[in-house]
N, CA, C and O atoms as a MOPAC input file, in Angstrom:
PM7 MOZYME 1SCF
protein

 N    -53.01100 1    -8.94700 1   -77.82800 1
 C    -53.53300 1    -8.62900 1   -76.51700 1
 C    -53.81900 1    -9.94200 1   -75.78000 1
 O    -54.44600 1   -10.83600 1   -76.34800 1
 N    -53.37500 1   -10.07300 1   -74.53900 1
 C    -53.62800 1   -11.29600 1   -73.77800 1
 C    -55.12800 1   -11.57200 1   -73.62200 1
 O    -55.96000 1   -10.66500 1   -73.63300 1
 N    -55.43000 1   -12.85900 1   -73.47800 1
 C    -56.81100 1   -13.32400 1   -73.39200 1
 C    -56.88000 1   -14.39500 1   -72.30900 1
 O    -55.98200 1   -15.22900 1   -72.19600 1
 N    -57.94600 1   -14.36800 1   -71.51300 1
 C    -58.13500 1   -15.33600 1   -70.43800 1
 C    -59.51400 1   -15.96900 1   -70.58200 1
 O    -60.50900 1   -15.28000 1   -70.80600 1
 N    -59.55400 1   -17.27700 1   -70.45100 1
 C    -60.83600 1   -17.98200 1   -70.45000 1
 C    -61.01500 1   -18.63000 1   -69.08000 1
 O    -60.12400 1   -19.31400 1   -68.57600 1
 N    -62.18900 1   -18.39800 1   -68.49100 1
 C    -62.53100 1   -18.97600 1   -67.19000 1
 C    -63.70500 1   -19.92000 1   -67.41700 1
 O    -64.68900 1   -19.56000 1   -68.06400 1
 N    -63.59200 1   -21.12400 1   -66.88200 1
 C    -64.66800 1   -22.11400 1   -66.99500 1
 C    -65.03100 1   -22.55800 1   -65.58600 1
 O    -64.17100 1   -23.00400 1   -64.82600 1
 N    -66.30600 1   -22.43300 1   -65.24300 1
 C    -66.79700 1   -22.83400 1   -63.92800 1
 C    -67.80000 1   -23.96100 1   -64.09500 1
 O    -68.61300 1   -23.94700 1   -65.01900 1
 N    -67.73900 1   -24.93000 1   -63.20400 1
 C    -68.70900 1   -26.01900 1   -63.24700 1
 C    -68.75900 1   -26.71700 1   -61.90900 1
 O    -67.86100 1   -26.57900 1   -61.07800 1
 N    -69.81800 1   -27.46500 1   -61.71800 1
 C    -70.02100 1   -28.25700 1   -60.50200 1
 C    -69.81900 1   -29.72700 1   -60.84400 1
 O    -70.18500 1   -30.17300 1   -61.93100 1
 N    -69.23700 1   -30.47500 1   -59.91800 1
 C    -69.08600 1   -31.91700 1   -60.10100 1
 C    -68.99400 1   -32.58800 1   -58.73500 1
 O    -68.37400 1   -32.06900 1   -57.80800 1
 N    -69.62500 1   -33.75000 1   -58.63600 1
 C    -69.50900 1   -34.54100 1   -57.41300 1
 C    -68.50800 1   -35.68400 1   -57.61700 1
 O    -68.45900 1   -36.63200 1   -56.83300 1
 N    -67.71100 1   -35.57300 1   -58.68800 1
 C    -66.71800 1   -36.60200 1   -59.01500 1
 C    -65.30100 1   -36.01100 1   -58.92300 1
 O    -64.53300 1   -36.04000 1   -59.88500 1
 N    -64.98600 1   -35.48300 1   -57.75300 1
 C    -63.72500 1   -34.77100 1   -57.51500 1
 C    -62.49800 1   -35.55300 1   -57.99600 1
 O    -61.64600 1   -34.98900 1   -58.68200 1
 N    -62.39500 1   -36.82200 1   -57.65200 1
 C    -61.21300 1   -37.59700 1   -58.03600 1
 C    -61.09300 1   -37.73400 1   -59.54700 1
 O    -59.99200 1   -37.64900 1   -60.09200 1
 N    -62.20400 1   -37.94300 1   -60.22200 1
 C    -62.16600 1   -38.07100 1   -61.68700 1
 C    -61.81900 1   -36.74400 1   -62.34300 1
 O    -61.11200 1   -36.71900 1   -63.35000 1
 N    -62.30800 1   -35.64300 1   -61.78600 1
 C    -61.96400 1   -34.31800 1   -62.31200 1
 C    -60.46300 1   -34.10000 1   -62.20200 1
 O    -59.82600 1   -33.65200 1   -63.15500 1
 N    -59.90500 1   -34.41200 1   -61.05900 1
 C    -58.45700 1   -34.22700 1   -60.85500 1
 C    -57.64700 1   -35.15200 1   -61.76200 1
 O    -56.64200 1   -34.72900 1   -62.33200 1
 N    -58.07000 1   -36.39700 1   -61.90000 1
 C    -57.36700 1   -37.33200 1   -62.78700 1
 C    -57.38300 1   -36.83200 1   -64.22800 1
 O    -56.36300 1   -36.88100 1   -64.91500 1
 N    -58.52200 1   -36.35900 1   -64.68200 1
 C    -58.62500 1   -35.87300 1   -66.05500 1
 C    -57.77200 1   -34.62500 1   -66.24600 1
 O    -57.13400 1   -34.47100 1   -67.28700 1
 N    -57.75000 1   -33.74200 1   -65.27100 1
 C    -56.92900 1   -32.54200 1   -65.35600 1
 C    -55.44500 1   -32.89600 1   -65.40800 1
 O    -54.69400 1   -32.29900 1   -66.17900 1
 N    -55.01800 1   -33.85900 1   -64.59700 1
 C    -53.61900 1   -34.29800 1   -64.60100 1
 C    -53.26100 1   -34.95600 1   -65.93300 1
 O    -52.16600 1   -34.75300 1   -66.45800 1
 N    -54.19100 1   -35.74600 1   -66.47900 1
 C    -53.96900 1   -36.38200 1   -67.78200 1
 C    -53.78400 1   -35.31100 1   -68.86300 1
 O    -52.88200 1   -35.41000 1   -69.69400 1
 N    -54.64300 1   -34.29100 1   -68.84400 1
 C    -54.56000 1   -33.21100 1   -69.83100 1
 C    -53.22500 1   -32.47200 1   -69.69400 1
 O    -52.61400 1   -32.11200 1   -70.70100 1
 N    -52.77300 1   -32.24500 1   -68.46700 1
 C    -51.50200 1   -31.55100 1   -68.24700 1
 C    -50.33900 1   -32.32900 1   -68.87000 1
 O    -49.39400 1   -31.72900 1   -69.38200 1
 N    -50.41000 1   -33.65600 1   -68.82800 1
 C    -49.34500 1   -34.49300 1   -69.40800 1
 C    -49.43200 1   -34.56700 1   -70.92900 1
 O    -48.40800 1   -34.59400 1   -71.61200 1
 N    -50.65300 1   -34.60000 1   -71.46000 1
 C    -50.83800 1   -34.93800 1   -72.87200 1
 C    -51.31100 1   -33.78600 1   -73.75400 1
 O    -51.49100 1   -33.97300 1   -74.95700 1
 N    -51.51500 1   -32.60500 1   -73.18600 1
 C    -52.04600 1   -31.48100 1   -73.96900 1
 C    -51.10700 1   -31.13500 1   -75.11800 1
 O    -49.88700 1   -31.16300 1   -74.95500 1
 N    -51.67300 1   -30.80700 1   -76.28400 1
 C    -50.84100 1   -30.44900 1   -77.43200 1
 C    -50.16100 1   -29.09900 1   -77.22200 1
 O    -50.62200 1   -28.27500 1   -76.43200 1
 N    -49.06300 1   -28.88600 1   -77.93400 1
 C    -48.38100 1   -27.59100 1   -77.89700 1
 C    -49.29500 1   -26.51700 1   -78.47000 1
 O    -50.22800 1   -26.81900 1   -79.21300 1
 N    -49.02300 1   -25.26900 1   -78.12300 1
 C    -49.82800 1   -24.17400 1   -78.62900 1
 C    -51.02100 1   -23.85800 1   -77.76200 1
 O    -51.88800 1   -23.06900 1   -78.13800 1
 N    -51.06100 1   -24.48100 1   -76.59700 1
 C    -52.17500 1   -24.24400 1   -75.68000 1
 C    -51.92300 1   -23.02200 1   -74.81800 1
 O    -51.13300 1   -22.14900 1   -75.17800 1
 N    -52.58300 1   -22.96200 1   -73.70200 1
 C    -52.44500 1   -21.78800 1   -72.83100 1
 C    -51.01600 1   -21.61100 1   -72.34100 1
 O    -50.27900 1   -22.58100 1   -72.16200 1
 N    -50.63800 1   -20.35600 1   -72.12800 1
 C    -49.32500 1   -20.08000 1   -71.54300 1
 C    -49.33500 1   -20.39700 1   -70.05100 1
 O    -48.28900 1   -20.64100 1   -69.45000 1
 N    -50.53000 1   -20.38900 1   -69.46500 1
 C    -50.69900 1   -20.74100 1   -68.05200 1
 C    -52.09400 1   -21.34300 1   -67.90000 1
 O    -53.05300 1   -20.88200 1   -68.51900 1
 N    -52.19100 1   -22.37300 1   -67.07200 1
 C    -53.46800 1   -23.05100 1   -66.84700 1
 C    -53.57000 1   -23.39900 1   -65.37300 1
 O    -52.62800 1   -23.93300 1   -64.78800 1
 N    -54.70700 1   -23.09900 1   -64.77700 1
 C    -54.95200 1   -23.41100 1   -63.36700 1
 C    -56.32200 1   -24.07000 1   -63.25300 1
 O    -57.30600 1   -23.56900 1   -63.79600 1
 N    -56.38000 1   -25.17900 1   -62.55400 1
 C    -57.64900 1   -25.82200 1   -62.22700 1
 C    -57.72800 1   -25.81000 1   -60.71000 1
 O    -56.81700 1   -26.28900 1   -60.03500 1
 N    -58.82000 1   -25.26300 1   -60.16700 1
 C    -58.93700 1   -25.11600 1   -58.72300 1
 C    -60.34100 1   -25.48800 1   -58.26700 1
 O    -61.30600 1   -25.40700 1   -59.02700 1
 N    -60.42500 1   -25.89700 1   -57.00700 1
 C    -61.72100 1   -26.19300 1   -56.39700 1
 C    -61.97500 1   -25.16200 1   -55.30400 1
 O    -61.09000 1   -24.85900 1   -54.50400 1
 N    -63.17100 1   -24.63800 1   -55.27900 1
 C    -63.56400 1   -23.62100 1   -54.30800 1
 C    -63.57500 1   -24.22500 1   -52.90200 1
 O    -64.26600 1   -25.21400 1   -52.65900 1
 N    -62.82300 1   -23.64300 1   -51.98700 1
 C    -62.75600 1   -24.14100 1   -50.61200 1
 C    -64.08900 1   -23.97900 1   -49.87700 1
 O    -64.43800 1   -24.78900 1   -49.01800 1
 N    -64.82000 1   -22.93100 1   -50.22500 1
 C    -66.07800 1   -22.64700 1   -49.55000 1
 C    -67.24700 1   -23.43700 1   -50.12400 1
 O    -68.27200 1   -23.60600 1   -49.46300 1
 N    -67.09200 1   -23.92500 1   -51.35900 1
 C    -68.15700 1   -24.68800 1   -52.02400 1
 C    -67.54800 1   -25.93100 1   -52.65500 1
 O    -67.30700 1   -25.94300 1   -53.86200 1
 N    -67.29100 1   -26.97700 1   -51.87400 1
 C    -66.71900 1   -28.19300 1   -52.43100 1
 C    -67.53800 1   -28.68100 1   -53.62300 1
 O    -68.76900 1   -28.66900 1   -53.60300 1
 N    -66.82800 1   -29.10500 1   -54.65100 1
 C    -67.49800 1   -29.55900 1   -55.86500 1
 C    -67.67300 1   -28.46300 1   -56.89500 1
 O    -68.14200 1   -28.72700 1   -58.00200 1
 N    -67.30000 1   -27.22300 1   -56.55000 1
 C    -67.34100 1   -26.10500 1   -57.50100 1
 C    -65.91700 1   -25.90400 1   -58.01100 1
 O    -65.01300 1   -25.54400 1   -57.25700 1
 N    -65.74000 1   -26.14300 1   -59.30000 1
 C    -64.42300 1   -26.06400 1   -59.91500 1
 C    -64.32900 1   -24.85600 1   -60.83800 1
 O    -65.30500 1   -24.46100 1   -61.47600 1
 N    -63.12800 1   -24.27900 1   -60.89500 1
 C    -62.84300 1   -23.15400 1   -61.77200 1
 C    -61.54300 1   -23.46400 1   -62.50900 1
 O    -60.52900 1   -23.80000 1   -61.89800 1
 N    -61.59600 1   -23.34400 1   -63.82100 1
 C    -60.39000 1   -23.49400 1   -64.64100 1
 C    -60.09000 1   -22.13800 1   -65.26300 1
 O    -60.98700 1   -21.47200 1   -65.78100 1
 N    -58.82800 1   -21.73400 1   -65.21100 1
 C    -58.39900 1   -20.46600 1   -65.78300 1
 C    -57.28900 1   -20.76200 1   -66.77300 1
 O    -56.25200 1   -21.31600 1   -66.41000 1
 N    -57.51200 1   -20.38900 1   -68.02800 1
 C    -56.51400 1   -20.60100 1   -69.08400 1
 C    -56.10200 1   -19.24200 1   -69.62000 1
 O    -56.94000 1   -18.47000 1   -70.08800 1
 N    -54.81200 1   -18.95300 1   -69.55100 1
 C    -54.27600 1   -17.68100 1   -70.04800 1
 C    -53.59500 1   -17.92800 1   -71.39000 1
 O    -52.78900 1   -18.84800 1   -71.53100 1
 N    -53.93000 1   -17.09800 1   -72.36900 1
 C    -53.36800 1   -17.20200 1   -73.71100 1
 C    -52.71200 1   -15.88800 1   -74.09800 1
 O    -53.02600 1   -14.83600 1   -73.54100 1
 N    -51.80300 1   -15.95900 1   -75.05200 1
 C    -51.15300 1   -14.74600 1   -75.54900 1
 C    -52.12500 1   -13.87100 1   -76.32900 1
 O    -51.95500 1   -12.65400 1   -76.39000 1
 N    -53.15200 1   -14.49200 1   -76.93200 1
 C    -54.11700 1   -13.73500 1   -77.72100 1
 C    -55.42100 1   -14.52000 1   -77.84900 1
 O    -55.46700 1   -15.72500 1   -77.60400 1
 N    -56.47000 1   -13.81200 1   -78.23500 1
 C    -57.76500 1   -14.44200 1   -78.50800 1
 C    -57.61700 1   -15.45300 1   -79.64600 1
 O    -58.18100 1   -16.54600 1   -79.58900 1
 N    -56.86100 1   -15.08600 1   -80.67000 1
 C    -56.67200 1   -15.96000 1   -81.82700 1
 C    -56.02000 1   -17.28100 1   -81.42500 1
 O    -56.41200 1   -18.34400 1   -81.90700 1
 N    -55.02700 1   -17.21200 1   -80.54400 1
 C    -54.37800 1   -18.43600 1   -80.05800 1
 C    -55.38700 1   -19.30000 1   -79.29300 1
 O    -55.41200 1   -20.52000 1   -79.45200 1
 N    -56.21300 1   -18.66500 1   -78.46900 1
 C    -57.22000 1   -19.40400 1   -77.69000 1
 C    -58.20700 1   -20.09800 1   -78.62100 1
 O    -58.55500 1   -21.25700 1   -78.39600 1
 N    -58.66100 1   -19.40900 1   -79.65800 1
 C    -59.63200 1   -19.99500 1   -80.57700 1
 C    -59.00800 1   -21.12300 1   -81.39800 1
 O    -59.67100 1   -22.12000 1   -81.68300 1
 N    -57.74700 1   -20.97400 1   -81.77600 1
 C    -57.05900 1   -22.05600 1   -82.49400 1
 C    -56.95500 1   -23.28300 1   -81.59100 1
 O    -57.17600 1   -24.40800 1   -82.03800 1
 N    -56.62400 1   -23.06600 1   -80.33700 1
 C    -56.51900 1   -24.16400 1   -79.37100 1
 C    -57.88700 1   -24.81900 1   -79.16000 1
 O    -57.99700 1   -26.04500 1   -79.13600 1
 N    -58.92200 1   -23.99700 1   -79.00800 1
 C    -60.27300 1   -24.52600 1   -78.80000 1
 C    -60.75700 1   -25.34600 1   -79.98400 1
 O    -61.54300 1   -26.27900 1   -79.81700 1
 N    -60.29100 1   -25.00100 1   -81.18100 1
 C    -60.71800 1   -25.69100 1   -82.38900 1
 C    -60.05200 1   -27.02900 1   -82.63900 1
 O    -60.44200 1   -27.75700 1   -83.55100 1
 N    -59.05400 1   -27.35800 1   -81.84000 1
 C    -58.36200 1   -28.63800 1   -82.02600 1
 C    -59.23600 1   -29.80200 1   -81.57300 1
 O    -59.94100 1   -29.69200 1   -80.56900 1
 N    -59.19700 1   -30.91800 1   -82.30400 1
 C    -59.99200 1   -32.08500 1   -81.90200 1
 C    -59.65300 1   -32.58200 1   -80.49500 1
 O    -60.54200 1   -33.00700 1   -79.75700 1
 N    -58.37100 1   -32.53200 1   -80.12100 1
 C    -57.96700 1   -33.00800 1   -78.79400 1
 C    -58.59100 1   -32.15400 1   -77.69100 1
 O    -59.01300 1   -32.66800 1   -76.65500 1
 N    -58.64400 1   -30.85000 1   -77.92900 1
 C    -59.23200 1   -29.94300 1   -76.94300 1
 C    -60.72800 1   -30.20600 1   -76.82400 1
 O    -61.27500 1   -30.22700 1   -75.72100 1
 N    -61.38300 1   -30.40500 1   -77.95600 1
 C    -62.81900 1   -30.70800 1   -77.94000 1
 C    -63.11500 1   -32.00800 1   -77.21900 1
 O    -64.09300 1   -32.09900 1   -76.47700 1
 N    -62.27100 1   -33.02200 1   -77.43300 1
 C    -62.46900 1   -34.31100 1   -76.76300 1
 C    -62.28600 1   -34.17000 1   -75.25500 1
 O    -63.03900 1   -34.75900 1   -74.47900 1
 N    -61.28700 1   -33.39100 1   -74.83900 1
 C    -61.06200 1   -33.14500 1   -73.41100 1
 C    -62.26800 1   -32.41800 1   -72.81100 1
 O    -62.76400 1   -32.79900 1   -71.75100 1
 N    -62.73500 1   -31.36800 1   -73.49700 1
 C    -63.86900 1   -30.59000 1   -72.99600 1
 C    -65.11000 1   -31.47400 1   -72.85500 1
 O    -65.86700 1   -31.34000 1   -71.89300 1
 N    -65.31300 1   -32.36400 1   -73.80200 1
 C    -66.47500 1   -33.26100 1   -73.73700 1
 C    -66.36800 1   -34.21600 1   -72.55000 1
 O    -67.35800 1   -34.47300 1   -71.86400 1
 N    -65.17800 1   -34.73600 1   -72.31200 1
 C    -64.98400 1   -35.62400 1   -71.16100 1
 C    -65.22300 1   -34.87300 1   -69.85500 1
 O    -65.81600 1   -35.40900 1   -68.91900 1
 N    -64.75300 1   -33.62100 1   -69.80000 1
 C    -64.96100 1   -32.81300 1   -68.59800 1
 C    -66.44700 1   -32.50500 1   -68.41900 1
 O    -66.95400 1   -32.54700 1   -67.29800 1
 N    -67.15600 1   -32.19500 1   -69.51900 1
 C    -68.59800 1   -31.91200 1   -69.44100 1
 C    -69.36200 1   -33.10000 1   -68.87300 1
 O    -70.34200 1   -32.91900 1   -68.15000 1
 N    -68.92300 1   -34.31300 1   -69.19200 1
 C    -69.60000 1   -35.51000 1   -68.68400 1
 C    -69.44400 1   -35.65700 1   -67.17200 1
 O    -70.26500 1   -36.30500 1   -66.52200 1
 N    -68.40300 1   -35.06300 1   -66.61700 1
 C    -68.19500 1   -35.10900 1   -65.17200 1
 C    -68.95500 1   -33.99700 1   -64.44700 1
 O    -69.13500 1   -34.04800 1   -63.23100 1
 N    -69.39400 1   -33.00000 1   -65.20200 1
 C    -70.05800 1   -31.83700 1   -64.61900 1
 C    -71.54300 1   -32.09600 1   -64.39300 1
 O    -72.18700 1   -32.85200 1   -65.12100 1
 N    -72.05800 1   -31.44600 1   -63.36700 1
 C    -73.50400 1   -31.42000 1   -63.13900 1
 C    -73.98400 1   -30.11300 1   -63.76400 1
 O    -73.57000 1   -29.03300 1   -63.34400 1
 N    -74.84000 1   -30.20800 1   -64.74800 1
 C    -75.30200 1   -29.00300 1   -65.41700 1
 C    -74.32700 1   -28.55800 1   -66.50100 1
 O    -73.41000 1   -29.28800 1   -66.87600 1
 N    -74.54500 1   -27.36600 1   -66.98400 1
 C    -73.74200 1   -26.81600 1   -68.07900 1
 C    -72.61800 1   -25.95300 1   -67.52500 1
 O    -72.87400 1   -25.06600 1   -66.71000 1
 N    -71.37600 1   -26.19100 1   -67.95000 1
 C    -70.28800 1   -25.32300 1   -67.51600 1
 C    -70.53500 1   -23.87800 1   -67.96900 1
 O    -71.16900 1   -23.64000 1   -68.99700 1
 N    -70.03500 1   -22.93900 1   -67.20000 1
 C    -70.14100 1   -21.50800 1   -67.51700 1
 C    -68.79000 1   -21.03500 1   -68.04300 1
 O    -67.76300 1   -21.19500 1   -67.38300 1
 N    -68.80500 1   -20.45300 1   -69.23400 1
 C    -67.59000 1   -19.94100 1   -69.86500 1
 C    -67.58600 1   -18.41500 1   -69.78600 1
 O    -68.59500 1   -17.76600 1   -70.06300 1
 N    -66.44100 1   -17.85300 1   -69.40500 1
 C    -66.25400 1   -16.40600 1   -69.39200 1
 C    -64.99500 1   -16.12800 1   -70.20700 1
 O    -63.92100 1   -16.63700 1   -69.88400 1
 N    -65.12000 1   -15.32600 1   -71.25800 1
 C    -64.00100 1   -14.99700 1   -72.14100 1
 C    -63.60200 1   -13.55100 1   -71.91000 1
 O    -64.40800 1   -12.63700 1   -72.08900 1
 N    -62.35600 1   -13.34900 1   -71.51300 1
 C    -61.90700 1   -12.03600 1   -71.05200 1
 C    -60.72000 1   -11.50500 1   -71.85200 1
 O    -59.70400 1   -12.18500 1   -71.99400 1
 N    -60.85700 1   -10.28700 1   -72.37300 1
 C    -59.71100 1    -9.57000 1   -72.92900 1
 C    -59.00400 1    -8.92200 1   -71.74400 1
 O    -59.64600 1    -8.25200 1   -70.93500 1
 N    -57.71700 1    -9.10900 1   -71.63300 1
 C    -56.95800 1    -8.54400 1   -70.49900 1
 C    -56.78100 1    -7.04700 1   -70.72700 1
 O    -56.23200 1    -6.62000 1   -71.74300 1
 N    -57.25300 1    -6.25900 1   -69.76800 1
 C    -57.15400 1    -4.81000 1   -69.85500 1
 C    -55.89500 1    -4.27700 1   -69.16400 1
 O    -55.35500 1    -3.23900 1   -69.54700 1
 N    -55.43500 1    -5.01000 1   -68.13200 1
 C    -54.25400 1    -4.58000 1   -67.39700 1
 C    -53.63600 1    -5.78900 1   -66.71900 1
 O    -54.34600 1    -6.68400 1   -66.25900 1
 N    -52.31300 1    -5.81200 1   -66.65800 1
 C    -51.58600 1    -6.86600 1   -65.96000 1
 C    -50.57900 1    -6.25400 1   -65.01300 1
 O    -50.02300 1    -5.19000 1   -65.28600 1
 N    -50.34600 1    -6.91800 1   -63.91300 1
 C    -49.30400 1    -6.53900 1   -62.97900 1
 C    -48.57300 1    -7.78400 1   -62.53600 1
 O    -49.14400 1    -8.87400 1   -62.49700 1
 N    -47.32300 1    -7.62100 1   -62.20800 1
 C    -46.57600 1    -8.74400 1   -61.67100 1
 C    -45.87400 1    -9.57900 1   -62.63700 1
 O    -45.22000 1   -10.54900 1   -62.25400 1

């Protein structure tokens, strides 16, 4: 069953967030999300949302358990103001 993880956080370091996201896109290990989107809220500058789509919960947890993923998450946390909010979603329906 498909699985989606959403991570929301605030940061006043927009350029560093984008640089780190671009670095991760180039260097991320295989077996990661089938689709990944990092976006900034137009109505609330500095509010970022990352959406990672996986084929399954098990794949997401295997990816999360990798040292490289943990190191990336820690670097991103250092750019965030406060604690990032994680939402873990089992996909109930897909279209398109």
